[in-house]
Amino acid sequence: MRNLVVRRAIQMLLIMLTVSLLLFAIFDSDQFREKAAVAELGGFGIATLSADDYHEWLQKKGLNEPFLARYAQWLKAVAHGDLGRSVEKDVAVATLLKESLANTAILAFFVLLGLIPIALTLGVLAGMNEGSRLDRVISVAAVITTSIPQIATAVLLTVILALGLGWVPAKSAMTDGWSFRPLVLPLLTLLLYDIGYLVRMTRAAMTEVMASQYIRTAVLKGLPPWRVIMKHALRNALVVPVTLIFLELNGLLSQVVVVEVFFQYAGFGRMLFDAANFGDIQVLQAATLVAIAVAVVSQLLSDAAYTFLNPRVRFK
Amino acid sequence: MSPPAEHALLPKLRQQLERGVLSRREFIRFATLLGMAAGTAYAMAGVAAPVMAGGTLPFPAAEPGAKRGGKLRVGEMVARMEDPATYNWNEMANQTRPMLEYLTMVGADNVVRPMLMESWKASADLKVWTLTVRGGVMWHNGEELNAEHVAWNIRRWSDPALGSSNFGLSTFAALTELTGAKDPKGRALRRPLKNGVEVLDSHTLRLNLAQPVLSVAEDCGEFCTLVVHPSFKPPLSRNPIGTGPYTLTELRVGDRCILKRVEKTTDGRDFKYWGGEVYLDEIHFYHYEQDNQAAALASGSVDAIYELSVEQIELAQSIPGAKILSVETAQTLCCRMQVDVKPFNDIRVRRAVVKAADNPAIKKLVFGNHGTVASNFHVSPVHPEYFPLAPVVRDVAGAKQLLKEAGYEKGIDLNIVVGNNDGPWQQAACEALRDQVKEAGINLTVTVVPATKFWEIWTKVPFGATSWAHRPLGTMALAQAYRSGASWNESHFSDPEFDQALSDAEATIDVQARKAKMQKVEQILQDAAVVVQPMWRPVFILASSKVYGYKAHPARQMQLNKVWMG
């Protein structure tokens, strides 16, 4: 296990280095420099500049420095724990990152809180009685919620719950400070899709296990059904869903972009979206590092859970 | 406002008004541009002036029942506040306007009134302008505003290296001269005039312009000309010193911008605002994307929004108690073709595109009964010197014939780039154009790019749809967008005859004579088939029933001095 952690950590660092270098390279183009200039001066402003004045402006903003020099500078700063400053928002990237990650973590917490019990229960119930009426109802519902794109779910929920019934605010900007009600719509949007997906996976795993010979043996031995399910079926059936739940942590970081931008929730996804729109490179770089870290750590956790649930698997 | 010595042209304007050759609106517009007080101009034109606060104040009079206190929550995109001179979003200026002020104020009725500048006077040839700075205006740091401060700002706006869109305004461009050199892209270089801005005494300054400019007062109220203290260093948000009644207390870009009433100067004295009573204690801007603003108001998260898009009017109508306000403007969409790029370098192709388009149909489709149909020469009926040319008529057969002559017998493939900088209606207009020109054998594809991306390429794409903001005079946009070599000449249109005709019009002060000269200018541009310009767009805003005094402005300037909460 320790070897695994060390190996994954090294992998993570290598990925971070490669990706940050690539990002820097992409942003070291004339196109990007122009994007930065447009973001600051506007299309009409930049059109008034002569070629010389434009170059002088780039020089003043430090955008004309050689690529490797800037990269080395950035690496050094990051190694000292300084993630830089957001050009657009005029705040330290670390502050921005901390706040937005905290907001997304809150959202993710409530997603998992709803997702795990609901999806596992429904999935197991459906998988236990394959072909039953209950299974049909659950499966069809799961197919429906996973077929609707999140953006459409978001619009539907807004129209019904916020604009129609007026139960919750239409947007989650939380201008008066944190409260749970504005969180309802993004939460439901994420949950509807995720529950459907996890239910289907759990159901599939459960049906497979229920059809296996050792379950038949257990039943034939005369064990009560709850014992067969709890002691024999569940542990094996949960391997896939648990892996998925851990990967969901990572998926959330990318999925939330749509939901957070739509509902204007100030989380990681919206920060990433704003930074990409503005060309705020320091923020993008830092966000990428975080995304990589989350991806690697969630994979590590899922591997650990996998070994725990399935002792036959050993990572070397 | 004052000076007894009125402009030489004013008697003539009066005569024209009396003879009926000048409409009352035109008279008011021109008389105020030349330095006459708006109230006097209204009175002279025999029109009831909007009720004003009195004296030389540019603000509307207090509404009966107006009360002090409370906060206004506005939904708009909360933007950074770096340097007011290089602002490129109106939202930035909205957040700044309660704190920094203009030399003049363009009212919701589109008339210019004196703000930090108390009066202005032009020479007969419109090349020398004397500006009087208002007395008793206090900065938030306790200093008094003086002519040096104003001169510092004007010199800054005239600096070609600043990258400010102010440099595209006639007044500030006329404070520079050509160096004779050109940059690698062939653009003529300019430098500030040596004696362009002269300070005469503590409250008087003089502009010595390189060429006649009619729109000095107008230019001084444009959205990037907010007056900063000479100690200013960007970003403004870190060191906000202004003359306005409010100051910035919190800015979180993409989240909120909070402004509070100034009570004390930074040196500890009582702050006295020059502009009389303001009602709101606090102004809060909360970040909502354009599409989300109406929904935020419906949920009660904000009291007013920056702009209501036309496709959300129905939603807005269903919000109990919400008020929809609107105003007609000279804002427009120019689907312009670069005249030096194949295939648009063949005028027959451009004419075919123009002929195949149905401007009234596009306007109707996008804005319904709102807005005005335009006729491809970028001068609007709201402009005083507008000469009504015959409207363009759709002629599909003619378009086909032209294409045939140009060698595109089997049709032609074209692509228009649109950035929706001003909203998705631009894309709708381009798509309508696409469907119309198809009948003439033009296969137009519409490429939609993100708004920020569009501003990187707007001067480069051969066929692009650019939104142009409201400008008070018809000559202004023409000079900025169609004169040979102008910074914003995105179509690369260049015609010495047009340039000459435009210069003639610009130097003609007499409105009727000027209007007559505009016929030639407009006709050349329309005949050259440079743009398909389907409409002049309206502006809509939305406020809850608790908000009073909130008005739609043709240039979308949010003016909150007299807004109050009921």
mmCIF file of N, CA, C and O in Angstrom, chain B residues 113-169:
data_model
loop_
_atom_site.group_PDB
_atom_site.id
_atom_site.type_symbol
_atom_site.label_atom_id
_atom_site.label_comp_id
_atom_site.label_asym_id
_atom_site.label_seq_id
_atom_site.Cartn_x
_atom_site.Cartn_y
_atom_site.Cartn_z
ATOM 1 N N ARG B 113 -25.825 67.814 -20.554
ATOM 2 C CA ARG B 113 -25.908 68.865 -19.529
ATOM 3 C C ARG B 113 -24.568 68.948 -18.799
ATOM 4 O O ARG B 113 -23.829 67.976 -18.739
ATOM 5 N N PRO B 114 -24.271 70.112 -18.237
ATOM 6 C CA PRO B 114 -22.973 70.279 -17.570
ATOM 7 C C PRO B 114 -22.903 69.486 -16.275
ATOM 8 O O PRO B 114 -23.862 69.474 -15.506
ATOM 9 N N MET B 115 -21.775 68.815 -16.031
ATOM 10 C CA MET B 115 -21.629 68.068 -14.785
ATOM 11 C C MET B 115 -20.435 68.648 -14.029
ATOM 12 O O MET B 115 -20.573 69.661 -13.358
ATOM 13 N N LEU B 116 -19.244 68.050 -14.175
ATOM 14 C CA LEU B 116 -18.081 68.643 -13.485
ATOM 15 C C LEU B 116 -17.605 69.895 -14.205
ATOM 16 O O LEU B 116 -16.836 70.694 -13.677
ATOM 17 N N MET B 117 -18.051 70.044 -15.451
ATOM 18 C CA MET B 117 -17.726 71.225 -16.229
ATOM 19 C C MET B 117 -19.003 72.061 -16.163
ATOM 20 O O MET B 117 -20.081 71.549 -16.439
ATOM 21 N N GLU B 118 -18.865 73.348 -15.767
ATOM 22 C CA GLU B 118 -20.082 74.124 -15.552
ATOM 23 C C GLU B 118 -20.598 74.716 -16.854
ATOM 24 O O GLU B 118 -21.796 74.909 -17.041
ATOM 25 N N SER B 119 -19.676 75.043 -17.748
ATOM 26 C CA SER B 119 -20.101 75.579 -19.041
ATOM 27 C C SER B 119 -18.992 75.361 -20.059
ATOM 28 O O SER B 119 -17.853 75.059 -19.707
ATOM 29 N N TRP B 120 -19.327 75.532 -21.327
ATOM 30 C CA TRP B 120 -18.340 75.424 -22.384
ATOM 31 C C TRP B 120 -18.724 76.384 -23.496
ATOM 32 O O TRP B 120 -19.891 76.729 -23.653
ATOM 33 N N LYS B 121 -17.714 76.827 -24.243
ATOM 34 C CA LYS B 121 -17.952 77.819 -25.284
ATOM 35 C C LYS B 121 -17.023 77.484 -26.441
ATOM 36 O O LYS B 121 -15.838 77.239 -26.243
ATOM 37 N N ALA B 122 -17.597 77.470 -27.651
ATOM 38 C CA ALA B 122 -16.771 77.130 -28.807
ATOM 39 C C ALA B 122 -16.517 78.360 -29.659
ATOM 40 O O ALA B 122 -17.345 79.261 -29.709
ATOM 41 N N SER B 123 -15.375 78.384 -30.329
ATOM 42 C CA SER B 123 -15.120 79.451 -31.290
ATOM 43 C C SER B 123 -15.998 79.195 -32.515
ATOM 44 O O SER B 123 -16.526 78.097 -32.686
ATOM 45 N N ALA B 124 -16.122 80.219 -33.379
ATOM 46 C CA ALA B 124 -16.996 80.075 -34.544
ATOM 47 C C ALA B 124 -16.557 78.911 -35.434
ATOM 48 O O ALA B 124 -17.381 78.224 -36.026
ATOM 49 N N ASP B 125 -15.238 78.670 -35.506
ATOM 50 C CA ASP B 125 -14.779 77.574 -36.380
ATOM 51 C C ASP B 125 -14.718 76.228 -35.647
ATOM 52 O O ASP B 125 -14.253 75.237 -36.210
ATOM 53 N N LEU B 126 -15.185 76.193 -34.419
ATOM 54 C CA LEU B 126 -15.256 74.961 -33.615
ATOM 55 C C LEU B 126 -13.891 74.342 -33.344
ATOM 56 O O LEU B 126 -13.786 73.165 -33.057
ATOM 57 N N LYS B 127 -12.829 75.141 -33.421
ATOM 58 C CA LYS B 127 -11.504 74.579 -33.160
ATOM 59 C C LYS B 127 -10.974 74.948 -31.774
ATOM 60 O O LYS B 127 -10.062 74.302 -31.270
ATOM 61 N N VAL B 128 -11.486 76.009 -31.209
ATOM 62 C CA VAL B 128 -11.039 76.408 -29.872
ATOM 63 C C VAL B 128 -12.233 76.326 -28.913
ATOM 64 O O VAL B 128 -13.262 76.949 -29.154
ATOM 65 N N TRP B 129 -12.070 75.560 -27.878
ATOM 66 C CA TRP B 129 -13.161 75.390 -26.910
ATOM 67 C C TRP B 129 -12.674 75.842 -25.541
ATOM 68 O O TRP B 129 -11.611 75.423 -25.079
ATOM 69 N N THR B 130 -13.458 76.689 -24.889
ATOM 70 C CA THR B 130 -13.110 77.126 -23.534
ATOM 71 C C THR B 130 -14.043 76.419 -22.557
ATOM 72 O O THR B 130 -15.263 76.492 -22.692
ATOM 73 N N LEU B 131 -13.444 75.726 -21.612
ATOM 74 C CA LEU B 131 -14.229 74.944 -20.663
ATOM 75 C C LEU B 131 -14.103 75.549 -19.265
ATOM 76 O O LEU B 131 -12.997 75.873 -18.824
ATOM 77 N N THR B 132 -15.236 75.704 -18.588
ATOM 78 C CA THR B 132 -15.203 76.215 -17.215
ATOM 79 C C THR B 132 -15.503 75.068 -16.255
ATOM 80 O O THR B 132 -16.550 74.428 -16.360
ATOM 81 N N VAL B 133 -14.570 74.840 -15.340
ATOM 82 C CA VAL B 133 -14.737 73.759 -14.381
ATOM 83 C C VAL B 133 -15.645 74.227 -13.255
ATOM 84 O O VAL B 133 -15.543 75.375 -12.798
ATOM 85 N N ARG B 134 -16.552 73.375 -12.821
ATOM 86 C CA ARG B 134 -17.495 73.734 -11.768
ATOM 87 C C ARG B 134 -16.750 74.040 -10.464
ATOM 88 O O ARG B 134 -15.806 73.340 -10.108
ATOM 89 N N GLY B 135 -17.181 75.098 -9.777
ATOM 90 C CA GLY B 135 -16.548 75.439 -8.502
ATOM 91 C C GLY B 135 -17.171 74.629 -7.370
ATOM 92 O O GLY B 135 -18.302 74.148 -7.488
ATOM 93 N N GLY B 136 -16.430 74.480 -6.295
ATOM 94 C CA GLY B 136 -16.993 73.838 -5.097
ATOM 95 C C GLY B 136 -17.171 72.340 -5.201
ATOM 96 O O GLY B 136 -17.942 71.761 -4.445
ATOM 97 N N VAL B 137 -16.475 71.712 -6.138
ATOM 98 C CA VAL B 137 -16.563 70.252 -6.227
ATOM 99 C C VAL B 137 -15.449 69.649 -5.376
ATOM 100 O O VAL B 137 -14.284 69.981 -5.539
ATOM 101 N N MET B 138 -15.818 68.798 -4.457
ATOM 102 C CA MET B 138 -14.847 68.253 -3.499
ATOM 103 C C MET B 138 -14.480 66.820 -3.869
ATOM 104 O O MET B 138 -15.355 66.005 -4.173
ATOM 105 N N TRP B 139 -13.195 66.535 -3.870
ATOM 106 C CA TRP B 139 -12.740 65.147 -4.020
ATOM 107 C C TRP B 139 -12.942 64.425 -2.682
ATOM 108 O O TRP B 139 -13.006 65.072 -1.636
ATOM 109 N N HIS B 140 -12.957 63.121 -2.727
ATOM 110 C CA HIS B 140 -13.117 62.354 -1.487
ATOM 111 C C HIS B 140 -11.929 62.537 -0.540
ATOM 112 O O HIS B 140 -12.006 62.189 0.627
ATOM 113 N N ASN B 141 -10.830 63.096 -1.066
ATOM 114 C CA ASN B 141 -9.689 63.320 -0.167
ATOM 115 C C ASN B 141 -9.685 64.756 0.366
ATOM 116 O O ASN B 141 -8.715 65.184 0.992
ATOM 117 N N GLY B 142 -10.742 65.507 0.078
ATOM 118 C CA GLY B 142 -10.858 66.845 0.646
ATOM 119 C C GLY B 142 -10.400 67.967 -0.262
ATOM 120 O O GLY B 142 -10.696 69.130 -0.029
ATOM 121 N N GLU B 143 -9.647 67.650 -1.322
ATOM 122 C CA GLU B 143 -9.194 68.700 -2.247
ATOM 123 C C GLU B 143 -10.362 69.227 -3.061
ATOM 124 O O GLU B 143 -11.384 68.558 -3.198
ATOM 125 N N GLU B 144 -10.168 70.425 -3.670
ATOM 126 C CA GLU B 144 -11.197 70.928 -4.569
ATOM 127 C C GLU B 144 -10.798 70.628 -6.013
ATOM 128 O O GLU B 144 -9.628 70.750 -6.383
ATOM 129 N N LEU B 145 -11.759 70.263 -6.814
ATOM 130 C CA LEU B 145 -11.495 69.989 -8.235
ATOM 131 C C LEU B 145 -11.092 71.285 -8.925
ATOM 132 O O LEU B 145 -11.731 72.317 -8.732
ATOM 133 N N ASN B 146 -10.022 71.246 -9.732
ATOM 134 C CA ASN B 146 -9.635 72.448 -10.462
ATOM 135 C C ASN B 146 -9.275 72.135 -11.908
ATOM 136 O O ASN B 146 -9.312 70.977 -12.333
ATOM 137 N N ALA B 147 -8.940 73.180 -12.644
ATOM 138 C CA ALA B 147 -8.687 73.043 -14.084
ATOM 139 C C ALA B 147 -7.492 72.141 -14.359
ATOM 140 O O ALA B 147 -7.462 71.418 -15.359
ATOM 141 N N GLU B 148 -6.490 72.166 -13.464
ATOM 142 C CA GLU B 148 -5.313 71.310 -13.660
ATOM 143 C C GLU B 148 -5.720 69.839 -13.648
ATOM 144 O O GLU B 148 -5.247 69.025 -14.446
ATOM 145 N N HIS B 149 -6.598 69.499 -12.700
ATOM 146 C CA HIS B 149 -7.050 68.104 -12.596
ATOM 147 C C HIS B 149 -7.740 67.660 -13.889
ATOM 148 O O HIS B 149 -7.498 66.573 -14.399
ATOM 149 N N VAL B 150 -8.578 68.554 -14.409
ATOM 150 C CA VAL B 150 -9.315 68.220 -15.625
ATOM 151 C C VAL B 150 -8.351 68.108 -16.803
ATOM 152 O O VAL B 150 -8.429 67.169 -17.609
ATOM 153 N N ALA B 151 -7.418 69.064 -16.886
ATOM 154 C CA ALA B 151 -6.439 69.039 -17.982
ATOM 155 C C ALA B 151 -5.634 67.741 -17.948
ATOM 156 O O ALA B 151 -5.365 67.130 -18.987
ATOM 157 N N TRP B 152 -5.273 67.312 -16.750
ATOM 158 C CA TRP B 152 -4.503 66.067 -16.591
ATOM 159 C C TRP B 152 -5.288 64.892 -17.192
ATOM 160 O O TRP B 152 -4.739 64.056 -17.897
ATOM 161 N N ASN B 153 -6.566 64.866 -16.917
ATOM 162 C CA ASN B 153 -7.405 63.789 -17.452
ATOM 163 C C ASN B 153 -7.507 63.863 -18.980
ATOM 164 O O ASN B 153 -7.378 62.851 -19.666
ATOM 165 N N ILE B 154 -7.744 65.069 -19.499
ATOM 166 C CA ILE B 154 -7.928 65.206 -20.954
ATOM 167 C C ILE B 154 -6.640 64.848 -21.691
ATOM 168 O O ILE B 154 -6.656 64.160 -22.708
ATOM 169 N N ARG B 155 -5.502 65.241 -21.138
ATOM 170 C CA ARG B 155 -4.223 64.891 -21.764
ATOM 171 C C ARG B 155 -4.054 63.376 -21.784
ATOM 172 O O ARG B 155 -3.563 62.791 -22.740
ATOM 173 N N ARG B 156 -4.479 62.758 -20.716
ATOM 174 C CA ARG B 156 -4.357 61.306 -20.614
ATOM 175 C C ARG B 156 -5.229 60.626 -21.677
ATOM 176 O O ARG B 156 -4.815 59.680 -22.324
ATOM 177 N N TRP B 157 -6.461 61.134 -21.831
ATOM 178 C CA TRP B 157 -7.353 60.529 -22.820
ATOM 179 C C TRP B 157 -6.829 60.715 -24.240
ATOM 180 O O TRP B 157 -7.203 59.982 -25.145
ATOM 181 N N SER B 158 -5.964 61.732 -24.444
ATOM 182 C CA SER B 158 -5.446 62.004 -25.786
ATOM 183 C C SER B 158 -4.115 61.308 -26.033
ATOM 184 O O SER B 158 -3.466 61.573 -27.042
ATOM 185 N N ASP B 159 -3.705 60.444 -25.109
ATOM 186 C CA ASP B 159 -2.425 59.756 -25.275
ATOM 187 C C ASP B 159 -2.625 58.521 -26.148
ATOM 188 O O ASP B 159 -3.313 57.584 -25.755
ATOM 189 N N PRO B 160 -1.994 58.505 -27.343
ATOM 190 C CA PRO B 160 -2.220 57.384 -28.258
ATOM 191 C C PRO B 160 -1.733 56.048 -27.687
ATOM 192 O O PRO B 160 -2.160 54.992 -28.146
ATOM 193 N N ALA B 161 -0.839 56.086 -26.683
ATOM 194 C CA ALA B 161 -0.271 54.839 -26.170
ATOM 195 C C ALA B 161 -1.113 54.224 -25.059
ATOM 196 O O ALA B 161 -0.816 53.145 -24.577
ATOM 197 N N LEU B 162 -2.172 54.920 -24.625
ATOM 198 C CA LEU B 162 -2.940 54.429 -23.484
ATOM 199 C C LEU B 162 -3.814 53.226 -23.839
ATOM 200 O O LEU B 162 -4.096 52.380 -22.997
ATOM 201 N N GLY B 163 -4.209 53.147 -25.105
ATOM 202 C CA GLY B 163 -5.081 52.047 -25.505
ATOM 203 C C GLY B 163 -6.508 52.281 -25.051
ATOM 204 O O GLY B 163 -7.258 51.350 -24.807
ATOM 205 N N SER B 164 -6.887 53.547 -24.933
ATOM 206 C CA SER B 164 -8.232 53.881 -24.481
ATOM 207 C C SER B 164 -9.132 54.111 -25.683
ATOM 208 O O SER B 164 -8.716 54.695 -26.677
ATOM 209 N N SER B 165 -10.390 53.652 -25.552
ATOM 210 C CA SER B 165 -11.293 53.896 -26.669
ATOM 211 C C SER B 165 -11.636 55.379 -26.769
ATOM 212 O O SER B 165 -12.173 55.819 -27.765
ATOM 213 N N ASN B 166 -11.288 56.165 -25.744
ATOM 214 C CA ASN B 166 -11.479 57.606 -25.845
ATOM 215 C C ASN B 166 -10.725 58.191 -27.023
ATOM 216 O O ASN B 166 -11.113 59.197 -27.588
ATOM 217 N N PHE B 167 -9.612 57.541 -27.356
ATOM 218 C CA PHE B 167 -8.785 58.062 -28.432
ATOM 219 C C PHE B 167 -9.527 58.016 -29.769
ATOM 220 O O PHE B 167 -9.175 58.713 -30.702
ATOM 221 N N GLY B 168 -10.541 57.191 -29.839
ATOM 222 C CA GLY B 168 -11.347 57.147 -31.054
ATOM 223 C C GLY B 168 -12.374 58.274 -31.123
ATOM 224 O O GLY B 168 -12.997 58.482 -32.150
ATOM 225 N N LEU B 169 -12.552 59.012 -30.019
ATOM 226 C CA LEU B 169 -13.515 60.110 -30.017
ATOM 227 C C LEU B 169 -12.887 61.345 -30.672
ATOM 228 O O LEU B 169 -11.707 61.629 -30.459
#
